[in-house]
PDB file of C-alpha atoms in Angstrom:
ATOM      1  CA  UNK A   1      -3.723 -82.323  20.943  1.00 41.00           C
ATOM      2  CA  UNK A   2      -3.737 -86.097  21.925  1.00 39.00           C
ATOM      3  CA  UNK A   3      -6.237 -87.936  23.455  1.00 40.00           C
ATOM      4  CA  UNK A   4      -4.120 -88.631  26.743  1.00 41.00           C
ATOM      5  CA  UNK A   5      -4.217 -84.824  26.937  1.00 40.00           C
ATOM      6  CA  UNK A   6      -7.854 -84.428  26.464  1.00 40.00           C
ATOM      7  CA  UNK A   7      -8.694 -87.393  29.018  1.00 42.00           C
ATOM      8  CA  UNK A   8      -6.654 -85.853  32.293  1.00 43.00           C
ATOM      9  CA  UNK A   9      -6.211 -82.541  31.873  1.00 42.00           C
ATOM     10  CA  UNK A  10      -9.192 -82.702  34.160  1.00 41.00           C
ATOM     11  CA  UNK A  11      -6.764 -84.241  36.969  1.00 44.00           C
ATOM     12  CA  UNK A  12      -4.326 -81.642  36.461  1.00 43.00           C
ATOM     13  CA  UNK A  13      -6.714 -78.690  37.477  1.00 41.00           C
ATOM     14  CA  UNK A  14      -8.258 -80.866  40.636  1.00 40.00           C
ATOM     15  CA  UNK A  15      -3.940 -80.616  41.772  1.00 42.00           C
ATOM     16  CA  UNK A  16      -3.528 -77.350  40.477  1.00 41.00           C
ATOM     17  CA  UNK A  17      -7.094 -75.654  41.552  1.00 44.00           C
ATOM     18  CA  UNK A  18      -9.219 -73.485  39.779  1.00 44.00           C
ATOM     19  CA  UNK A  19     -12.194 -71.279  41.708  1.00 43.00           C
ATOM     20  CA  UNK A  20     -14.818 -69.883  40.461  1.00 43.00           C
ATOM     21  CA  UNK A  21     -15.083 -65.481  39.814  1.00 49.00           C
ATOM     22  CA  UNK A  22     -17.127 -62.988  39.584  1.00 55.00           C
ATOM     23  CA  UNK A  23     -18.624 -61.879  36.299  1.00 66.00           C
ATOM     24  CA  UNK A  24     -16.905 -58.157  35.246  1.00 57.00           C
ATOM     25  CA  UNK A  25     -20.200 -56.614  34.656  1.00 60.00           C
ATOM     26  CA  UNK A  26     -21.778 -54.315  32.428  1.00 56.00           C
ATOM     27  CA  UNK A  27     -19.296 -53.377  29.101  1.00 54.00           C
ATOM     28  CA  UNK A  28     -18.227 -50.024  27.791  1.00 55.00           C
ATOM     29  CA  UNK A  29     -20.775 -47.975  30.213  1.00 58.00           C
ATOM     30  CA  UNK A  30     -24.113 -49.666  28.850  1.00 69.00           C
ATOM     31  CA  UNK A  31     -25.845 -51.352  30.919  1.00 80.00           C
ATOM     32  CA  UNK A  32     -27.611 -53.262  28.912  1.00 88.00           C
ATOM     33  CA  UNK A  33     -24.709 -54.825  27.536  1.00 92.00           C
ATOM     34  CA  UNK A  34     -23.947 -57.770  30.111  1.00 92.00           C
ATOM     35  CA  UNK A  35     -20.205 -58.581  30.425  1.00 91.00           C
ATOM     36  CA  UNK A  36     -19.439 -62.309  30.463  1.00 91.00           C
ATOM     37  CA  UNK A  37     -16.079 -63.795  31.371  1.00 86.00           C
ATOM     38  CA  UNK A  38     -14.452 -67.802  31.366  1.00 83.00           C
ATOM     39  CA  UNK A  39     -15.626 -67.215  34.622  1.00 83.00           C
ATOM     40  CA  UNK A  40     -18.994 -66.875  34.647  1.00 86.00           C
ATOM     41  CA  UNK A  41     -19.733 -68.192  30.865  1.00 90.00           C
ATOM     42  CA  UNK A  42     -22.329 -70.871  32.234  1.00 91.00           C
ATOM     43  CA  UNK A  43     -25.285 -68.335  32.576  1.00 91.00           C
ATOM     44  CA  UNK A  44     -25.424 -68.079  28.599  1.00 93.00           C
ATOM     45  CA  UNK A  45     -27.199 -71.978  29.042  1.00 93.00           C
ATOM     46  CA  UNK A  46     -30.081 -70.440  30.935  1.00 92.00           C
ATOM     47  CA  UNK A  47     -32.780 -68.249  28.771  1.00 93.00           C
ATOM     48  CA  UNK A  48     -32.022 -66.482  25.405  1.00 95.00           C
ATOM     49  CA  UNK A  49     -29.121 -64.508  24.498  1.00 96.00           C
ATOM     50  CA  UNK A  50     -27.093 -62.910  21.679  1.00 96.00           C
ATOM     51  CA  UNK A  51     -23.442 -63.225  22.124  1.00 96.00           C
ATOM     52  CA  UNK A  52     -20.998 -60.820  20.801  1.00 95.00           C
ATOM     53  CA  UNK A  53     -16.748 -61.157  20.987  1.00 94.00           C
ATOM     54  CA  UNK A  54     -14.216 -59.067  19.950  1.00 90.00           C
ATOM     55  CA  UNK A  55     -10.935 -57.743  20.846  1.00 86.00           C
ATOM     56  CA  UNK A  56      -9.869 -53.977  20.569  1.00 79.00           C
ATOM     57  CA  UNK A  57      -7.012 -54.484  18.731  1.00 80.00           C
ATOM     58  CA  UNK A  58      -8.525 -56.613  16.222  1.00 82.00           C
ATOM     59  CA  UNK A  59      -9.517 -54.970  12.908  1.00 82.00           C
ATOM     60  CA  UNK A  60     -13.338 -53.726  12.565  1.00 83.00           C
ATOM     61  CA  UNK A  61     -14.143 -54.737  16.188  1.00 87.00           C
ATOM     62  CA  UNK A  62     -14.311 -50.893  17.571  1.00 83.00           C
ATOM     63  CA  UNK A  63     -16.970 -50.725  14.651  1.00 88.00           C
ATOM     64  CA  UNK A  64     -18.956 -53.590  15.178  1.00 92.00           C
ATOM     65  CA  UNK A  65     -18.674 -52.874  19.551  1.00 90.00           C
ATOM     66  CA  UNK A  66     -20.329 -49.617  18.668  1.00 91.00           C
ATOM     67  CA  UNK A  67     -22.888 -51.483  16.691  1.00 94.00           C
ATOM     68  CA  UNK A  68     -23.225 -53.978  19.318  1.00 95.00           C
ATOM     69  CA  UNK A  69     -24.170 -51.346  22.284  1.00 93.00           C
ATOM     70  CA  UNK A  70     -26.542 -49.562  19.942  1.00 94.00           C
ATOM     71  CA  UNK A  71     -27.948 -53.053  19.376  1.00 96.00           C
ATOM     72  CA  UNK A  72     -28.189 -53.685  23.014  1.00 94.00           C
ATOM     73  CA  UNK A  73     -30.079 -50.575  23.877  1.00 94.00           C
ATOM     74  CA  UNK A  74     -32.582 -51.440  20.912  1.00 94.00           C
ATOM     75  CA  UNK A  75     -33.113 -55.126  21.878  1.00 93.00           C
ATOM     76  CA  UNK A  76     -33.855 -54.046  25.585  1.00 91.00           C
ATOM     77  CA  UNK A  77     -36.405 -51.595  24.551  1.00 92.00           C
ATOM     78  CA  UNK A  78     -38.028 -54.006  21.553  1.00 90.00           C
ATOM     79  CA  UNK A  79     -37.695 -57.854  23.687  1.00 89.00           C
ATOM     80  CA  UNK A  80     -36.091 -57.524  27.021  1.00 88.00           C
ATOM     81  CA  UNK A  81     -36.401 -61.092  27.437  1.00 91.00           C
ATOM     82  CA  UNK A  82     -33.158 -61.472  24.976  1.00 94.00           C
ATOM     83  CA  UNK A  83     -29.976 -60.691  26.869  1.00 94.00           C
ATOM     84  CA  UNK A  84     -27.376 -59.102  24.892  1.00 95.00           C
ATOM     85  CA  UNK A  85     -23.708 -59.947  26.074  1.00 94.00           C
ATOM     86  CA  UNK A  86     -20.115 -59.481  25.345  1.00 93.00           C
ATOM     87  CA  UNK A  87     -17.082 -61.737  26.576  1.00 91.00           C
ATOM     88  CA  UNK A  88     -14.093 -60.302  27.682  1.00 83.00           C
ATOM     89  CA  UNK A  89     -11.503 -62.111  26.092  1.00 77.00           C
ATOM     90  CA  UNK A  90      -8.205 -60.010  27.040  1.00 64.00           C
ATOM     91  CA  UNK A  91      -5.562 -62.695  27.807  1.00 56.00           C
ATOM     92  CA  UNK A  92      -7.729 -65.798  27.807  1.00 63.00           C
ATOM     93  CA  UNK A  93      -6.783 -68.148  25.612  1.00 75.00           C
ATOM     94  CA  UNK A  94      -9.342 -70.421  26.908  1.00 80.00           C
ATOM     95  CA  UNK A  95     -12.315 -68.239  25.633  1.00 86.00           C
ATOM     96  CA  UNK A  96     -11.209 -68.912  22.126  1.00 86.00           C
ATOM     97  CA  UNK A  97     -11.380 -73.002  23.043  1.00 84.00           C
ATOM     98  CA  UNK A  98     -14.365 -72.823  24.903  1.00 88.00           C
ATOM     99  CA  UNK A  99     -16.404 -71.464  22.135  1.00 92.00           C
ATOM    100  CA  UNK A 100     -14.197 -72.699  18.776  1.00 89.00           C
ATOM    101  CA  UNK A 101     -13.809 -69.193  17.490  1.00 89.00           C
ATOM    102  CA  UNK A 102     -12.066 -69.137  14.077  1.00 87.00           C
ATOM    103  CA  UNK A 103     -12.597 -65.018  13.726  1.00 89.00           C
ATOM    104  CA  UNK A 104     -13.367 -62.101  15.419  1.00 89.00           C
ATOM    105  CA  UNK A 105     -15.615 -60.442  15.562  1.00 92.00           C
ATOM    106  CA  UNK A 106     -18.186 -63.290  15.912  1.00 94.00           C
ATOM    107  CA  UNK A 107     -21.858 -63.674  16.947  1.00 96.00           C
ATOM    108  CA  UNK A 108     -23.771 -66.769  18.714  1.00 96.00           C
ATOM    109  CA  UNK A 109     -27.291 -66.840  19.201  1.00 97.00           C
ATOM    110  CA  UNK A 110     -27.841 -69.502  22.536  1.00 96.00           C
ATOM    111  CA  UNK A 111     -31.569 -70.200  23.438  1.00 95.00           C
ATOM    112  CA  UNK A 112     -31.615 -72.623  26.319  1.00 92.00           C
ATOM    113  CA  UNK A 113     -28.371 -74.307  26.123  1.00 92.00           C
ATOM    114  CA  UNK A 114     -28.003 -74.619  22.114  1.00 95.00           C
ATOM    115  CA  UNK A 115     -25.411 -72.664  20.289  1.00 96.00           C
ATOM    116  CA  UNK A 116     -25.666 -71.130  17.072  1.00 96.00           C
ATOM    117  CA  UNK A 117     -22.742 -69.430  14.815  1.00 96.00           C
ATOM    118  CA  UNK A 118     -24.643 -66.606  13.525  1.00 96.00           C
ATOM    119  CA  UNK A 119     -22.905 -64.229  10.443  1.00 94.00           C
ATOM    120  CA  UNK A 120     -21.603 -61.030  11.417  1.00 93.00           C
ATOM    121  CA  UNK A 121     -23.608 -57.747  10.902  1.00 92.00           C
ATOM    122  CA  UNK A 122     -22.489 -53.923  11.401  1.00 93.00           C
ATOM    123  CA  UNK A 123     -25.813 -52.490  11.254  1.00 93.00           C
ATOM    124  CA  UNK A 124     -28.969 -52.617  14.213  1.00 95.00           C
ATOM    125  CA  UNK A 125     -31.493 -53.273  12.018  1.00 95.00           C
ATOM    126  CA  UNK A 126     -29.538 -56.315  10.805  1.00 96.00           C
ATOM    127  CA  UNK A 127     -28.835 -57.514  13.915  1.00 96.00           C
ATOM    128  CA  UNK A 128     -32.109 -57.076  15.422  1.00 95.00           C
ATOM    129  CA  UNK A 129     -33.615 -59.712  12.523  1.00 95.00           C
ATOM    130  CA  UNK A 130     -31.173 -62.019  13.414  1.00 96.00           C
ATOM    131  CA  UNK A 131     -31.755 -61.849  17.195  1.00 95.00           C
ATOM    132  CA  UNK A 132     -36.211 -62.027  16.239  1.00 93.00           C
ATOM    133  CA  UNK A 133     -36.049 -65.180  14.255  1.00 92.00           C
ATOM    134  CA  UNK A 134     -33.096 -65.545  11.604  1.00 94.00           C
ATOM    135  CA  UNK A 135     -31.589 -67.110  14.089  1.00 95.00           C
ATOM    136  CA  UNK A 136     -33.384 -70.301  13.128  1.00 95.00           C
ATOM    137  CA  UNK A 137     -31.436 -70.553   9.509  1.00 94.00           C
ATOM    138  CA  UNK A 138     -28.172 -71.742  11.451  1.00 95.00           C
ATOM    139  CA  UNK A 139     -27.438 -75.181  12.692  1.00 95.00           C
ATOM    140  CA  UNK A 140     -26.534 -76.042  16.015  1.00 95.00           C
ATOM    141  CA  UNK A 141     -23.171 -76.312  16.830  1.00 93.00           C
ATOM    142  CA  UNK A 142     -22.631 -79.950  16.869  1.00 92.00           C
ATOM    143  CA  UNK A 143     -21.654 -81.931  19.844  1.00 89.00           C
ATOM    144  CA  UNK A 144     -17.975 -81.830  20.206  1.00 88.00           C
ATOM    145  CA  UNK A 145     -18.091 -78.110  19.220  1.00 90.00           C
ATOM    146  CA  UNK A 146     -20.435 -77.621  22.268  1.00 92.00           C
ATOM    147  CA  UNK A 147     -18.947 -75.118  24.555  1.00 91.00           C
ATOM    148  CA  UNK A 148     -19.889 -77.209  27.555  1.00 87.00           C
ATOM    149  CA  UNK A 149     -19.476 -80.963  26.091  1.00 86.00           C
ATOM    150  CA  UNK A 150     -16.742 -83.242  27.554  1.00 84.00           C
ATOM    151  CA  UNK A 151     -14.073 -82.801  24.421  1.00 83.00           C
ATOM    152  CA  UNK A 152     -14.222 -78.876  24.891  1.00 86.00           C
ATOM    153  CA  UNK A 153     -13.926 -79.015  28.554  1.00 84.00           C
ATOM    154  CA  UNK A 154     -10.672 -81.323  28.768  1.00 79.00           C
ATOM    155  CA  UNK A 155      -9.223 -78.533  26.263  1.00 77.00           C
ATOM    156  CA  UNK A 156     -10.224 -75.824  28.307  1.00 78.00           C
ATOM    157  CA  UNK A 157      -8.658 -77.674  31.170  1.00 79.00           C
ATOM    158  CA  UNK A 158      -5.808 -78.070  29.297  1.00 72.00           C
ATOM    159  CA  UNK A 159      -4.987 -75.239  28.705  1.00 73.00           C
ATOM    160  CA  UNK A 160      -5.889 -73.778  32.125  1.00 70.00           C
ATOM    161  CA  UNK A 161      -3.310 -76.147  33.468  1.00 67.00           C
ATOM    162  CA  UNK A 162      -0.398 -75.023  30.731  1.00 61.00           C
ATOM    163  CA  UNK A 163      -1.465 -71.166  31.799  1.00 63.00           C
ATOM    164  CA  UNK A 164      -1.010 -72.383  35.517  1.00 65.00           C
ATOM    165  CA  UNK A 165       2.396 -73.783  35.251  1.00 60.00           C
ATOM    166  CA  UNK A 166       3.422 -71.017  32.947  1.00 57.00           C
ATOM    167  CA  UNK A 167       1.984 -68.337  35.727  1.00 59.00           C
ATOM    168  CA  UNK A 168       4.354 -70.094  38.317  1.00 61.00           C
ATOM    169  CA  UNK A 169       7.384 -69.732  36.349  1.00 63.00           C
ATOM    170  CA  UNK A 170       8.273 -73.299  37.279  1.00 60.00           C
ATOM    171  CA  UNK A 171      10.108 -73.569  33.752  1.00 56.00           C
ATOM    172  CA  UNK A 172      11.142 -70.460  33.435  1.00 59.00           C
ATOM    173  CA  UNK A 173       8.501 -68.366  31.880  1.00 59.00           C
ATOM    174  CA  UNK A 174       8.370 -70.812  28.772  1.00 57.00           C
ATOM    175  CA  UNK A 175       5.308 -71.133  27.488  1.00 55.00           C
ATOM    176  CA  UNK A 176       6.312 -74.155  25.082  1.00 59.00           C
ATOM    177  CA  UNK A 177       7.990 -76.051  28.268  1.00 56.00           C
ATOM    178  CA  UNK A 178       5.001 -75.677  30.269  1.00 53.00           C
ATOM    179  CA  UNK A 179       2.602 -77.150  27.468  1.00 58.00           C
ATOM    180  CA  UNK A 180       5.025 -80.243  27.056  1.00 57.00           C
ATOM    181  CA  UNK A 181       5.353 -80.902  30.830  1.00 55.00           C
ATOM    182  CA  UNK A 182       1.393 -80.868  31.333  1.00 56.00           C
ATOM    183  CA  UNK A 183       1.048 -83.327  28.358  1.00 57.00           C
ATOM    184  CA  UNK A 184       3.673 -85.480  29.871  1.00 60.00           C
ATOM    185  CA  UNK A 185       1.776 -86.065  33.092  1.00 63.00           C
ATOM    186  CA  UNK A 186      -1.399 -85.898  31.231  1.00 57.00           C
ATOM    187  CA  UNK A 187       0.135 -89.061  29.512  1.00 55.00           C
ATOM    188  CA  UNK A 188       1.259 -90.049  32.413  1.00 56.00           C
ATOM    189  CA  UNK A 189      -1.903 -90.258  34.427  1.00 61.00           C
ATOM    190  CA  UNK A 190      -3.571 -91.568  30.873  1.00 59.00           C
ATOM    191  CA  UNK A 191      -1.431 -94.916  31.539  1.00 67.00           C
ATOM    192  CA  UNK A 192      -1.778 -95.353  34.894  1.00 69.00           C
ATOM    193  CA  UNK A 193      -5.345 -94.838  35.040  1.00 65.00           C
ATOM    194  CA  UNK A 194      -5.376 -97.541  31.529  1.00 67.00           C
ATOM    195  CA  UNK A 195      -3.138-100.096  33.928  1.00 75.00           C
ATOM    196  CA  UNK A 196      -5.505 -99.767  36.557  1.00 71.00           C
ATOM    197  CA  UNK A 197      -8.788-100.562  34.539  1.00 73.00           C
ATOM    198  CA  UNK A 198      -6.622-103.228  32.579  1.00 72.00           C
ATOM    199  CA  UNK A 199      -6.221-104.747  35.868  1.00 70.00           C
ATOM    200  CA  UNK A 200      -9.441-104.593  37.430  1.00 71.00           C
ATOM    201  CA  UNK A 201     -10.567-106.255  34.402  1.00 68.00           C
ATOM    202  CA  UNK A 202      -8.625-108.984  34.400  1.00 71.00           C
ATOM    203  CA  UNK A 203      -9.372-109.754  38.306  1.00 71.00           C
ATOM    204  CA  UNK A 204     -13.036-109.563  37.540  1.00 76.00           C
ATOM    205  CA  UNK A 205     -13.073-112.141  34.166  1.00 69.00           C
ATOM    206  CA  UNK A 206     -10.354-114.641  36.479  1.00 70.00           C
ATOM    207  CA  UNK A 207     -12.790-114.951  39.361  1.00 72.00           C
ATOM    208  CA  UNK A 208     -16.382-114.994  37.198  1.00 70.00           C
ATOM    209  CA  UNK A 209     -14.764-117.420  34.093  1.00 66.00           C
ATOM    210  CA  UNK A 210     -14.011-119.947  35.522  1.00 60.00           C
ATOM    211  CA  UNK A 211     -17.602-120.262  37.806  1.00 57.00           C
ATOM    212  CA  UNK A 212     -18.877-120.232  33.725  1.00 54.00           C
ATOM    213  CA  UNK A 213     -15.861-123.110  32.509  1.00 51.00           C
ATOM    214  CA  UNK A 214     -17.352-125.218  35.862  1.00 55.00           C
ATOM    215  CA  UNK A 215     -20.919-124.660  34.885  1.00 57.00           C
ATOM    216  CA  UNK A 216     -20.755-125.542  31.307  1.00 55.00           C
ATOM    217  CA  UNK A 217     -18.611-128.384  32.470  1.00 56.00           C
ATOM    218  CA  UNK A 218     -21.207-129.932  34.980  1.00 58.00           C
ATOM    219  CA  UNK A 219     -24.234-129.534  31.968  1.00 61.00           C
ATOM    220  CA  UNK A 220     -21.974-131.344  29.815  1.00 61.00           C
ATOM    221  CA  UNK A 221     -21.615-134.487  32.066  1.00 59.00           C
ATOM    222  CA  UNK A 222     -25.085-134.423  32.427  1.00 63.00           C
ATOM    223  CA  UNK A 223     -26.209-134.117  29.161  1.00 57.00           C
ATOM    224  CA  UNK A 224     -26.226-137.611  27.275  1.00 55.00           C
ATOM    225  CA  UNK A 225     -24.318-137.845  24.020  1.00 51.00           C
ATOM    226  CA  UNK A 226     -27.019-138.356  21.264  1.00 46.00           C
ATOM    227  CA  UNK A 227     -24.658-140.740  19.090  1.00 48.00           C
ATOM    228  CA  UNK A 228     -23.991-143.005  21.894  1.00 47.00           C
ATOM    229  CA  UNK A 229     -27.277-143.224  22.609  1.00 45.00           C
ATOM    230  CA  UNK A 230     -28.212-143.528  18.951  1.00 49.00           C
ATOM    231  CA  UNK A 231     -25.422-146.271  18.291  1.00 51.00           C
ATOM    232  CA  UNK A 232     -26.679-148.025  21.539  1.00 48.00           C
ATOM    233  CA  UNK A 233     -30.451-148.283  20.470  1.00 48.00           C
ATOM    234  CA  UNK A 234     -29.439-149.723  16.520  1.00 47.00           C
ATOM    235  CA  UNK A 235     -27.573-152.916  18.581  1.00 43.00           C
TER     236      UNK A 235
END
């Protein structure tokens, strides 16, 4: 992905509009299990939570979702304070940008704002020392990994726009079309907003250099030259 693509993607969406939904709810029947969506993501960057994804389909996720809900139900009754979440991730491609997930399942820890890749476990009692303080042994996820930093969010809106286009079946239902057309315009809008700062640049240096050529000028007219007056005072 290009940097024109990752710069105005954002002024795709604006065009194509994006709103805001509701979060699904509570997963698989337990309610202490909160369900988080693309939609609704942002609350993980308020208090303390362990973050679980997975997909049915994928191998040992029905395992480790059983784990997880047993988890859940032990973490409410042990340090309700931790929130214990799972995101839905059916037919979102943006989930899997949003948070840089390489495999599933996957964990993140997230204690006000800062994300941390935790390793996986398929037992409670594991999971429960990583969600009291083992938490602390992983790094941060660094800044352009950061689910809500600037180079993740043009991706995300990237791809929101491709999945819009696509939806609209303006190119036919191709997928591959779609992506090429909304990096065209992204490159597209790249130059023109590059021609327009180019320019305003150049009108702002032509009107302030030469008020600085005129200045330096005028103090050099007034400023003696020290070997004519040097030459003068040896006659």
């Amino acid at each position: 992905m290009n940097i024109y693509t990752l710069s105005l993607a954002a002024a795709l969406s604006f065009f194509l509009g994006y709103g805001p939904s509701q979060c699904p709810g509570t997963a698989g029947g337990n309610r202490h299990v909160i369900r988080l969506d693309e939609g609704c993501w942002e609350q993980l960057l308020q208090g303390e939570w362990m973050l679980g994804f997975c997909m049915p389909l994928v191998e040992n996720c029905s395992g480790f979702e059983r784990v997880w809900s047993s988890f859940a139900t032990a973490m409410h009754w042990q340090e309700p304070r931790l929130q214990v979440a799972s995101m839905q991730m059916e037919y979102s491609g943006t989930v899997v940008a949003r948070f840089s997930l390489q495999r599933l399942p996957s964990i993140l820890h997230v204690r006000n704002g800062t994300f941390r890749e935790l390793p996986v476990a398929y037992n409670v009692d594991k999971l429960l020392q990583l969600a009291q303080g083992e938490w602390r042994k992983a790094e941060p996820v660094p800044f352009w990994r950061h689910p809500n930093g600037r180079v993740i969010a043009a991706k995300v809106l990237y791809l929101r726009a491709v999945n819009k286009v696509y939806g609209a079946k303006y190119l036919g239902g191709d997928y591959k079309r779609a992506a090429v057309l909304v990096g065209i315009c992204s490159f597209l809008l790249f130059s023109i907003s590059l021609t327009a700062a180019s320019s305003l640049y150049a009108l702002i240096r032509d009107k302030l250099m030469p008020q600085k050529a005129n200045k330096q000028q005028a103090d050099a007219l007034q400023t003696p030259n020290s070997e004519t007056v040097n030459g003068s005072g040896t006659k």
